[in-house]
Coordinates of C-alpha atoms in Angstrom, one line a residue:
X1 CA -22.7 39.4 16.7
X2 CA -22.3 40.2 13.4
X3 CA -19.7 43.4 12.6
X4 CA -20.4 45.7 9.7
X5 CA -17.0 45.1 7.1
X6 CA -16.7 47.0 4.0
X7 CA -19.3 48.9 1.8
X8 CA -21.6 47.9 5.2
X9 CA -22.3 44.5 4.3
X10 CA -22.6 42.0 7.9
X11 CA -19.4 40.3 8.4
X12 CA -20.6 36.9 9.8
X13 CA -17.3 34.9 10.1
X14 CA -16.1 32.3 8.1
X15 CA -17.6 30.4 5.3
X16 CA -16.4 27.6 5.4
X17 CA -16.0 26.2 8.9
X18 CA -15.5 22.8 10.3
X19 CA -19.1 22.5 11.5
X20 CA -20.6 22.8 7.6
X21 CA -17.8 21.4 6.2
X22 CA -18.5 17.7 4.3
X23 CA -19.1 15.7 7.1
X24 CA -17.4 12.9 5.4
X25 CA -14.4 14.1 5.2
X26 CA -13.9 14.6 8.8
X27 CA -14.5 10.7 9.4
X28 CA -11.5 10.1 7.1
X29 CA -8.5 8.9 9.5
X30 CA -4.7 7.8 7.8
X31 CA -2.6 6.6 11.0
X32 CA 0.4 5.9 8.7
X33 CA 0.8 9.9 8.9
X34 CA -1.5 10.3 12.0
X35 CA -0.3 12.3 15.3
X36 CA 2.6 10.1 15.5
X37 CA 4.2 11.3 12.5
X38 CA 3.2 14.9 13.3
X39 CA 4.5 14.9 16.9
X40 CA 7.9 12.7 15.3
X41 CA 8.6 15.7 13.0
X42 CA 7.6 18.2 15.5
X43 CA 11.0 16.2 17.9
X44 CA 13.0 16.4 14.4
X45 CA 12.4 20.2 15.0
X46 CA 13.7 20.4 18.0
X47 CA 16.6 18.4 18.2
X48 CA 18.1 20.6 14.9
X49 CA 16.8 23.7 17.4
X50 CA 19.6 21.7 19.8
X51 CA 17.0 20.6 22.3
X52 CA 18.2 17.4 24.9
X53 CA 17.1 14.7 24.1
X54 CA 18.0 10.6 25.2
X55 CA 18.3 9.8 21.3
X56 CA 20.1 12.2 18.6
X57 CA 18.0 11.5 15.6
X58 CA 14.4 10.0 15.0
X59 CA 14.3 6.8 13.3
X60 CA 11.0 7.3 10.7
X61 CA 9.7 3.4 10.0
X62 CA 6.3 4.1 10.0
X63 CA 5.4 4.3 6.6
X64 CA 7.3 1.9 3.3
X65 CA 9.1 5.1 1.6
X66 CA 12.2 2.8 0.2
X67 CA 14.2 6.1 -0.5
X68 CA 13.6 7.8 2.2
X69 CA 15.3 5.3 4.5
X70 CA 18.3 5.1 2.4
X71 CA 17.3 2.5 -0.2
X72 CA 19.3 3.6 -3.4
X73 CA 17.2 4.3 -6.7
X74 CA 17.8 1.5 -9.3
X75 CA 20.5 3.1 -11.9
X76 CA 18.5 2.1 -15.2
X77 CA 15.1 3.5 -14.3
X78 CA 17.0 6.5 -13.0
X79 CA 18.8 7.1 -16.5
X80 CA 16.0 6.8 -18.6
X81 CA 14.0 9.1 -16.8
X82 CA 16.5 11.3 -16.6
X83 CA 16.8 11.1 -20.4
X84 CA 12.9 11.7 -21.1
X85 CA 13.1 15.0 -18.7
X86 CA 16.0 16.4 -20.6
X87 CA 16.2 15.2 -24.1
X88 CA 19.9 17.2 -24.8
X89 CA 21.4 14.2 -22.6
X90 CA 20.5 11.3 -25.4
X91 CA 23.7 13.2 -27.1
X92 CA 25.9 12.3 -24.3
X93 CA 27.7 9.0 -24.5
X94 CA 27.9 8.3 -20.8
X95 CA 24.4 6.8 -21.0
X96 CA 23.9 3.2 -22.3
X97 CA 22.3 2.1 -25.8
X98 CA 19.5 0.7 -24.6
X99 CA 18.3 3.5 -21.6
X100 CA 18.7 5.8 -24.9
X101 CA 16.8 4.0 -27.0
X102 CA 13.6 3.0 -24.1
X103 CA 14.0 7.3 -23.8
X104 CA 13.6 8.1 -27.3
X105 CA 10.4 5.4 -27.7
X106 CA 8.9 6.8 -24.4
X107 CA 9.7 10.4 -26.0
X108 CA 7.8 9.4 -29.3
X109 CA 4.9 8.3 -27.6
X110 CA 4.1 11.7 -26.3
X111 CA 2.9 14.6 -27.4
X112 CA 5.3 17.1 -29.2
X113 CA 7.7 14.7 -27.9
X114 CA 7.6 15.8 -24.3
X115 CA 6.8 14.2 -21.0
X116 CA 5.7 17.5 -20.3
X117 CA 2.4 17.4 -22.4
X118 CA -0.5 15.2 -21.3
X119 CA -1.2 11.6 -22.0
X120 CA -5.0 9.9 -23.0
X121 CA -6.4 9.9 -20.1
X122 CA -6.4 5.7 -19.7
X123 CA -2.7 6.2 -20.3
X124 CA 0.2 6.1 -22.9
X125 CA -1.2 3.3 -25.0
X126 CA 2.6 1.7 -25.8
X127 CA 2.8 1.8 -22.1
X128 CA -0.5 0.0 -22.0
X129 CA 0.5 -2.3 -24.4
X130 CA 3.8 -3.3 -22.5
X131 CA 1.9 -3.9 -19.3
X132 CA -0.2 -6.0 -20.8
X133 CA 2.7 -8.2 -22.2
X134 CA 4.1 -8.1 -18.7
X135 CA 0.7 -9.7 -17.4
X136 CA 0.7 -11.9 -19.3
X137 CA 4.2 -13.0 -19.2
X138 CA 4.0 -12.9 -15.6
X139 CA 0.5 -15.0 -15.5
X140 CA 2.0 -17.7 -18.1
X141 CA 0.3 -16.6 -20.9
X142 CA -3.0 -15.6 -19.9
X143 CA -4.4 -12.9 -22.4
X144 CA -4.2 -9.4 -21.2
X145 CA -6.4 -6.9 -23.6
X146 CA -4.2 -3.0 -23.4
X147 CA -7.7 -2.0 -23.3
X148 CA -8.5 -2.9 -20.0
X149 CA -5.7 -1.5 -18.8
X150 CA -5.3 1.9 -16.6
X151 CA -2.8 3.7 -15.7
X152 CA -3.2 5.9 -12.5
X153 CA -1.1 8.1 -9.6
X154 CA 0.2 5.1 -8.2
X155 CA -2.0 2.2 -6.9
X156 CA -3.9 4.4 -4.0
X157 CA -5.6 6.2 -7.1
X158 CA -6.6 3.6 -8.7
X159 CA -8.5 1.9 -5.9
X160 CA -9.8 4.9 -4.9
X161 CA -11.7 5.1 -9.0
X162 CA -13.1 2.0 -8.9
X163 CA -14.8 2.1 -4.9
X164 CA -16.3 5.7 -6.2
X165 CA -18.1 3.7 -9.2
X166 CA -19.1 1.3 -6.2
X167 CA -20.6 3.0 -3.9
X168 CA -24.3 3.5 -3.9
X169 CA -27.8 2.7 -2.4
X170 CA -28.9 4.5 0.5
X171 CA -29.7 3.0 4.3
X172 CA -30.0 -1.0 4.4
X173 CA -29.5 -0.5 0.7
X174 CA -25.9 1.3 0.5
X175 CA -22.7 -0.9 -1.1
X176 CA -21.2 -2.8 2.0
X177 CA -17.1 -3.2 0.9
X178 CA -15.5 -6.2 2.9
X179 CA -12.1 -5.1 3.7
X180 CA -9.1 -7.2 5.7
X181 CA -8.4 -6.0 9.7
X182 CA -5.9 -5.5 9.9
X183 CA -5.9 -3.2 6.7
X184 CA -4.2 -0.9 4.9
X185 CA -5.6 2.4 6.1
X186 CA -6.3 3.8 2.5
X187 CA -9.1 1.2 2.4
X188 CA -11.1 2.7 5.8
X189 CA -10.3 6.6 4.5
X190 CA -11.2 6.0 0.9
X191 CA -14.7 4.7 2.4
X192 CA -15.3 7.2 5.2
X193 CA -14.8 9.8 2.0
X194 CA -17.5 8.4 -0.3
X195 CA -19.9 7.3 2.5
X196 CA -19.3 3.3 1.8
X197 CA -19.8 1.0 4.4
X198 CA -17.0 -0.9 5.9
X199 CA -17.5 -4.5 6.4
X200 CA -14.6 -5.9 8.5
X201 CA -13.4 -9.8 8.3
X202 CA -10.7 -10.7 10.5
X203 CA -7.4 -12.3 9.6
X204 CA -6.3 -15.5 11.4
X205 CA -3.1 -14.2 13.5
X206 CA -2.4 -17.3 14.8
X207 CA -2.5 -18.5 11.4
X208 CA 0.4 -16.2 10.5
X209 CA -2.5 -13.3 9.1
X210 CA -4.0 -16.3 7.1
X211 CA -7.6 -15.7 4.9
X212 CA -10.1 -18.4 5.6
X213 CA -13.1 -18.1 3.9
X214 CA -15.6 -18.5 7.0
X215 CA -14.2 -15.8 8.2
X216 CA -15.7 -13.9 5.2
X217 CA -19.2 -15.7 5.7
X218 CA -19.5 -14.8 8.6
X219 CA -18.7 -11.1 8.0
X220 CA -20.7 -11.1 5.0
X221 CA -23.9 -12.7 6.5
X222 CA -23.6 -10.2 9.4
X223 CA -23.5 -7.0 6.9
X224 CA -26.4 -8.3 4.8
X225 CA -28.7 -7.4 7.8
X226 CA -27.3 -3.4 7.8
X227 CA -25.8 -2.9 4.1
X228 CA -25.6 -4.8 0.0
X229 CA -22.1 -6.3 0.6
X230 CA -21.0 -5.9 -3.2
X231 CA -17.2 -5.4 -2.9
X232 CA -14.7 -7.8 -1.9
X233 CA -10.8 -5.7 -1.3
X234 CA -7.6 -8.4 -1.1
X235 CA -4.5 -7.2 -0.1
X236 CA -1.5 -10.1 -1.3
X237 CA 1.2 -9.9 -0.1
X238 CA -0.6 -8.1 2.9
X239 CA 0.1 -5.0 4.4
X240 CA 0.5 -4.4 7.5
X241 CA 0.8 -8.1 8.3
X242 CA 3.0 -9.1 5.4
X243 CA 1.7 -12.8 4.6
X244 CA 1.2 -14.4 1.3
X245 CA -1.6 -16.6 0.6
X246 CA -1.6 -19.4 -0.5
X247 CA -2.7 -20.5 -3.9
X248 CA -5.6 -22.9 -2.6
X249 CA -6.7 -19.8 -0.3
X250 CA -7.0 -17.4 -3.2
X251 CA -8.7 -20.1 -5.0
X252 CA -11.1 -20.5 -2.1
X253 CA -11.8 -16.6 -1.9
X254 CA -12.3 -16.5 -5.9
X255 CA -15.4 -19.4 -5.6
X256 CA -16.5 -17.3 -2.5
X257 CA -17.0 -14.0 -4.8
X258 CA -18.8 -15.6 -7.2
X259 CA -21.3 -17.1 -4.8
X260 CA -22.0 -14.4 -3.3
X261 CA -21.7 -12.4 -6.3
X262 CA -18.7 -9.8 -5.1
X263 CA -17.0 -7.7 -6.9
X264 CA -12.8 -8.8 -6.4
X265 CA -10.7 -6.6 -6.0
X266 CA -7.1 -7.8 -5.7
X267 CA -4.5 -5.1 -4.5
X268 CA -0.9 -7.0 -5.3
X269 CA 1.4 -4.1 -5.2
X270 CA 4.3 -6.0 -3.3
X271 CA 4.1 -9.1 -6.0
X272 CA 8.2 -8.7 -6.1
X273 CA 8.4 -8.9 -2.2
X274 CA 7.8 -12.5 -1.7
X275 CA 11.0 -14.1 1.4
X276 CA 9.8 -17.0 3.4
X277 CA 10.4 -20.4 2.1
X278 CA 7.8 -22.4 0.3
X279 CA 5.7 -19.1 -0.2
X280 CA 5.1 -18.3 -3.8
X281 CA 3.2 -15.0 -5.3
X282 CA -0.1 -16.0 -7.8
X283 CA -2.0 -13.3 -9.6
X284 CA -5.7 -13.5 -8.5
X285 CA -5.9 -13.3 -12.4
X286 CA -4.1 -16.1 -12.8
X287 CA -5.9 -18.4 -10.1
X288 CA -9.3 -17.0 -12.0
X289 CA -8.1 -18.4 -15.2
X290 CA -6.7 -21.6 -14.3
X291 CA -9.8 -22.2 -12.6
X292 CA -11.9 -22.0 -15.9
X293 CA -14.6 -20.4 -17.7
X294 CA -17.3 -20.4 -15.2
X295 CA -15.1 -18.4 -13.0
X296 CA -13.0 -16.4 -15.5
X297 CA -15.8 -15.4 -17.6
X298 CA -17.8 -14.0 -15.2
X299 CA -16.2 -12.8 -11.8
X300 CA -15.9 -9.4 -12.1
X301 CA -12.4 -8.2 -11.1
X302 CA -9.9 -5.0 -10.7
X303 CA -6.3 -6.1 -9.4
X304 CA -3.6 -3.3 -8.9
X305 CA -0.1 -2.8 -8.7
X306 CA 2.5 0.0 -8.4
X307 CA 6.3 1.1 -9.0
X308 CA 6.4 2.7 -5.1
X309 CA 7.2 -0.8 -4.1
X310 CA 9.3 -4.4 -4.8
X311 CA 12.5 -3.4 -5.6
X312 CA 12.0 -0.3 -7.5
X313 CA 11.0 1.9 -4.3
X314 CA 9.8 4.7 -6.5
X315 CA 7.0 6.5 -4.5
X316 CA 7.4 10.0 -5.8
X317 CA 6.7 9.5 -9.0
X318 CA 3.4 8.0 -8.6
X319 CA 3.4 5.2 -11.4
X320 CA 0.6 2.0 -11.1
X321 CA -1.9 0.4 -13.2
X322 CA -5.1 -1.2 -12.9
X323 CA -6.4 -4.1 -15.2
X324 CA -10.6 -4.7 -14.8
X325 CA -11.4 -7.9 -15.9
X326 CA -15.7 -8.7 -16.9
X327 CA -16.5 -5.3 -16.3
X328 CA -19.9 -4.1 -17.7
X329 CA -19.2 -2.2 -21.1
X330 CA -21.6 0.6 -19.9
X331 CA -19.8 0.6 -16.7
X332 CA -16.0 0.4 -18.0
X333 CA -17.6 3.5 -20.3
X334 CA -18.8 5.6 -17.1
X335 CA -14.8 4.4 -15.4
X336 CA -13.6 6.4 -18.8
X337 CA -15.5 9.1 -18.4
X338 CA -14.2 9.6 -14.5
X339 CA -10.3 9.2 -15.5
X340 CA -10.8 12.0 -17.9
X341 CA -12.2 14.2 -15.4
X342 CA -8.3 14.2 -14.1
X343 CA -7.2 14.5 -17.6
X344 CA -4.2 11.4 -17.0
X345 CA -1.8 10.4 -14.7
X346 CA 1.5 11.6 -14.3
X347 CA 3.4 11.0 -17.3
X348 CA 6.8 11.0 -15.6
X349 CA 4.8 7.9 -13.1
X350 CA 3.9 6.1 -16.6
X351 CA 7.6 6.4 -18.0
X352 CA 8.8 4.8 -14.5
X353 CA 6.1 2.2 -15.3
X354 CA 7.0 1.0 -18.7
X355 CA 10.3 0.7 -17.2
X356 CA 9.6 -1.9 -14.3
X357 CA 7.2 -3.8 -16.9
X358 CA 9.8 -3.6 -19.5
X359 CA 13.2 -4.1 -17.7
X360 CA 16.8 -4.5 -19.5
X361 CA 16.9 -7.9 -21.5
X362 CA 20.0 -10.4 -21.3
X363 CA 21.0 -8.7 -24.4
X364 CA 21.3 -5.5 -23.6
X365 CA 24.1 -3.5 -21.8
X366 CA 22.2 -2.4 -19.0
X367 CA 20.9 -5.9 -18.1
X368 CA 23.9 -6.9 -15.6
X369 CA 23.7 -4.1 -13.7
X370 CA 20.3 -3.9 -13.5
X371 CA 19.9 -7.8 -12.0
X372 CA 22.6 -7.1 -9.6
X373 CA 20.8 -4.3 -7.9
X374 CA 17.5 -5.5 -8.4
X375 CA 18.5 -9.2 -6.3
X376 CA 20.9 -7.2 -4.1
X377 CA 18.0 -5.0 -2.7
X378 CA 15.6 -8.0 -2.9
X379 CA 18.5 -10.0 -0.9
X380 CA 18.8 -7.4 1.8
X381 CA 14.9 -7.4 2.2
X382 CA 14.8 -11.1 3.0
X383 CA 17.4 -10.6 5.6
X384 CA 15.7 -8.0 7.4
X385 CA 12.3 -9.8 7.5
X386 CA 14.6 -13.1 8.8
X387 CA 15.9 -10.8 11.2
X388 CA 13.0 -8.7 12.4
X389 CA 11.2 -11.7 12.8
X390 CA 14.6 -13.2 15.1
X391 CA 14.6 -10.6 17.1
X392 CA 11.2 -9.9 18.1
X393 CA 10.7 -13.4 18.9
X394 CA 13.5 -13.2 21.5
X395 CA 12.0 -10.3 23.4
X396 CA 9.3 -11.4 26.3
X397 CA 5.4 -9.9 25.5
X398 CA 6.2 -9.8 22.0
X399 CA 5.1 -12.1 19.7
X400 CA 6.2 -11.8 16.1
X401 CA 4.9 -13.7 12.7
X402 CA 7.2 -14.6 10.1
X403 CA 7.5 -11.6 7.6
X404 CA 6.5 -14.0 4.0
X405 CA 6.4 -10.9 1.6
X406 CA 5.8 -6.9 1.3
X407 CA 8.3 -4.7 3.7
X408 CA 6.2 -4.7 7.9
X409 CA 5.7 -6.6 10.4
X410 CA 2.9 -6.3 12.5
X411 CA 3.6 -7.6 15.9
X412 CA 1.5 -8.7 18.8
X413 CA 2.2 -6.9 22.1
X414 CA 1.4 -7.8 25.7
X415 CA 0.6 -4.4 27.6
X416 CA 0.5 -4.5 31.6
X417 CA -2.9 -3.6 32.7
X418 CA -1.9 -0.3 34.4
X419 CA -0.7 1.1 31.0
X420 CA -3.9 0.1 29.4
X421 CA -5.4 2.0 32.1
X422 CA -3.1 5.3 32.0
X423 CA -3.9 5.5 28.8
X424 CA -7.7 5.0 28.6
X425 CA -7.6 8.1 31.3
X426 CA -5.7 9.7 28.5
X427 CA -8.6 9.0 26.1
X428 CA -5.5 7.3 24.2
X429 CA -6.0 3.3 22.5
X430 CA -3.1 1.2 24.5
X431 CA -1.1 0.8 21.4
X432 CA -0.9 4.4 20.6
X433 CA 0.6 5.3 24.1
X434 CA 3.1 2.7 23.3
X435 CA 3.9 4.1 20.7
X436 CA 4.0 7.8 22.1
X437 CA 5.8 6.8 24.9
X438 CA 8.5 5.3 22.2
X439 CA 9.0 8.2 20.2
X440 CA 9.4 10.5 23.2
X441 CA 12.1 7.8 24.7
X442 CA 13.6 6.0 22.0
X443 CA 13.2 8.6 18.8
X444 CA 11.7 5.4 17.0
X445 CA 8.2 6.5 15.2
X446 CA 5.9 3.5 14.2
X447 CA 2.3 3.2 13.7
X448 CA -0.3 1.3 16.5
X449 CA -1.9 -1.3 15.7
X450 CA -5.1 1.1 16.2
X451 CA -5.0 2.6 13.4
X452 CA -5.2 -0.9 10.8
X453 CA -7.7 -2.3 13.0
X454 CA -7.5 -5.1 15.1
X455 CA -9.2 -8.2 17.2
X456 CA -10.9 -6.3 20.5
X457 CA -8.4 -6.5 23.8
X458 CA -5.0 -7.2 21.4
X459 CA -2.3 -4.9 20.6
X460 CA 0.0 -4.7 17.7
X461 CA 2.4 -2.1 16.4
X462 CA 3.3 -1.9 12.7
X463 CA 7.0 -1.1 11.7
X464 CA 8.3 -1.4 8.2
X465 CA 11.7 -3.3 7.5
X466 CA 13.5 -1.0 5.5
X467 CA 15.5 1.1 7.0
X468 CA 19.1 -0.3 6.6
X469 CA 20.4 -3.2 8.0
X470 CA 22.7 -2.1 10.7
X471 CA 20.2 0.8 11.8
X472 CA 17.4 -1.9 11.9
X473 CA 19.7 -4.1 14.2
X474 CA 20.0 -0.5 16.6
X475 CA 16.0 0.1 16.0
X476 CA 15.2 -3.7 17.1
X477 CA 17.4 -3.5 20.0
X478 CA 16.2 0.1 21.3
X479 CA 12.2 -1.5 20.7
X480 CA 13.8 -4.5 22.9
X481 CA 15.2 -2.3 25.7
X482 CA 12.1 -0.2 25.1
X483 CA 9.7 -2.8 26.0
X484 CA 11.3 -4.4 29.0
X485 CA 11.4 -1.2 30.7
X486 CA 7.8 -0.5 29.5
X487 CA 6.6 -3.6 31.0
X488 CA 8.7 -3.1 34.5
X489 CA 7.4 0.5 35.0
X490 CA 3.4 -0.2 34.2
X491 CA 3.8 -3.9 36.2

């Protein structure tokens, strides 16, 4: 009923409710800060409120925040930052030559000399510039063009820009986007948001996560019948299930795009975190290249990367960069027009950025220091993917791949039928229960498998490595104990 309010026009509730809210947005789901995290901080809560409970702190290692679980910020990307925030400290003599001198040409580039003004919307173009040296440094030599270049809010926004230009068509007609399971859950949300259509291809887990490209015929020549497949999305190293491909593989994925006349696009944010022996990270740029001009000059191509990742761990300040390679003119004109909407990224992010992409030279003061942090953290990351890896292995109904690159491991769980069971009467997936059940006994909060997507009947869980190494040795053994007496009580 509606109730007169003031000056006696009908009050008639709320106007915006859930039920004519955009119905797109409710189908967006992100189980990296799903229920879990929400019911791990809600524990937090009560143990400061002095609450009992079998563990005395909760162990967070569901999502990669490097800082957050005690990974210390690298000292020269620290002082030069700190030095473009507040100029007054380039008179000080406790910072080194060279963090001055990156500060004062960061400082130059901006307006009114402030990382407080805005940036051109594509980015600072010295930062540009320097990324595209980096490229092509990194790559061997393979032109990069500052022009193609964009910076963004971390990776997540760039990816986000280029499926919005994607997306179109309506019914059989609407853009199909071919996406890893498991996946990164950005890739699923990002889609249920702009009304794409997900086209799954599986990885090969007894492959150790491996792409093979009938995998992705098979998935393609299914979605033809319900969607236009246009957009092919990579992730190398991969995330959840941290393998790196090999170079014949990303080869075999490039000739695949152009056949079937995909749009690539290559998200190689953890390029840095590359452990098991004999693996090696290749730009999909590169491979496209090397593989000559009827490839490079005309699959059409966006790869990514970020400084929330590698060694730098920086996910606060939102830094990242996208290069587009054959992109349509007109198109790369419309791309313009939609990063100006958001005027440009954070210029604090594209500071951080030049830095990583333009790190301390041999000749420079701040060059020994930085190595030994850099290697030390990349060091300790090895060991904890050796060790997860160990570990896991040893426990019965868990079955663990080697950990090649990024910062997870996504394992393979055996659940007792009864559990599977308790839980569908809970209108729960197997693998979240798990994972309740976990938290509430152990105070260790990862992610189910659930919520990357995996094969029908398996069960994973997804736990990064980061935390440090002697509380990942307590976490490993709790998951161990954990499990055993998971398996006893549900057999």
């Amino acid at each position: 009923m509606s109730q007169e309010g003031m000056n006696g026009v009908p009050h008639r509730g709320k106007v915006l409710t859930v039920d004519n809210m955009n119905p797109n947005v409710k189908r967006v789901e992100y189980a990296v800060r799903g229920p879990i995290v929400q019911r791990a901080v809600q524990i937090e809560k009560e143990l400061k409120e002095g609450v009992k409970k079998p563990f005395t702190e909760v162990i967070k290692a569901n999502i990669g925040d490097a800082h957050a679980m005690g990974q210390k910020p690298i000292t020269f990307l620290r002082q030069v930052l700190a030095l473009c925030s507040y100029p007054e400290l380039l008179n000080d003599n406790k910072f080194p030559e060279d963090a001055k001198n990156r500060a004062q040409r960061i400082l130059q580039a901006c307006g009114g000399h402030s990382i407080g003004a805005y940036s051109a919307s594509q980015g600072i173009e010295c930062i540009r510039q320097d990324v595209s040296r980096y490229i092509e440094k990194r790559d061997g030599g393979i032109p990069s063009n500052p022009d193609n270049i964009f910076l963004s809010a971390g990776a997540s926004d760039a990816i986000t820009t280029m499926l919005k230009l994607q997306v179109s068509g309506e019914g059989r007609n609407r853009t199909g986007v071919m996406i890893p399971i498991p996946q990164y859950p950005l890739y699923s949300a990002a889609l249920a948001d702009l009304g794409g259509i997900q086209i799954n291809y599986y990885l090969d887990e007894d492959r150790c996560w491996a792409l093979d490209v009938t995998e992705l015929r098979r998935a393609v020549t299914a979605a033809r019948q319900h969607c236009n497949p246009r957009v092919l999305c990579i992730i190398n190293p991969g995330n959840p299930t941290g393998q790196v491909q090999s170079r014949q593989c990303i080869e075999d994925v490039i000739r695949f795009a152009k056949e079937e006349h995909l749009f690539l696009m290559a998200d190689e944010v953890y390029q840095d975190n590359v452990y098991a022996e004999g693996c090696k990270f290749h730009s999909f740029k590169k491979v496209l290249f090397e593989m000559g001009p009827e490839y490079s000059s005309t699959v059409e191509m966006a790869s990514f990367h970020s400084t929330s990742k590698c060694y730098m761990g920086e996910c606060g300040f939102r830094g990242g960069y996208m290069e587009v390679i054959n992109l349509d003119p007109e198109v790369k004109a419309q791309l313009i027009k939609l990063v100006s909407v958001r005027l440009c990224p954070p210029v604090t992010g594209q500071a951080l950025l030049d830095l990583v992409v333009n790190p301390p030279q041999p000749d420079e003061p701040s060059y020994t220091t930085f190595i030994k942090e850099r290697t030390a953290v990349l060091a300790a990351l090895a060991e904890k993917a050796r060790l997860t890896e160990e570990v896991f292995n040893t426990v019965p109904g868990i079955r663990c791949n080697p950990v090649q690159g990024a910062m997870y491991t996504f394992p393979c769980i055996t659940l007792p039928q009864k559990a599977i069971s308790q839980a569908k009467e809970k209108g729960l997936a197997p693998d979240m229960f798990y994972c309740m059940k976990l938290l509430e006994e152990m105070g260790i909060c990862l992610v189910p498998g659930s919520g990357f997507g995996q094969r029908e009947g398996t069960h994973h869980f997804r736990m990064t490595i980061l935390p440090p190494t002697e509380k990942l040795k307590i976490m490993l053994d709790k998951i161990r104990e954990f499990h055993q007496k998971f398996t006893q009580e549900f057999s």
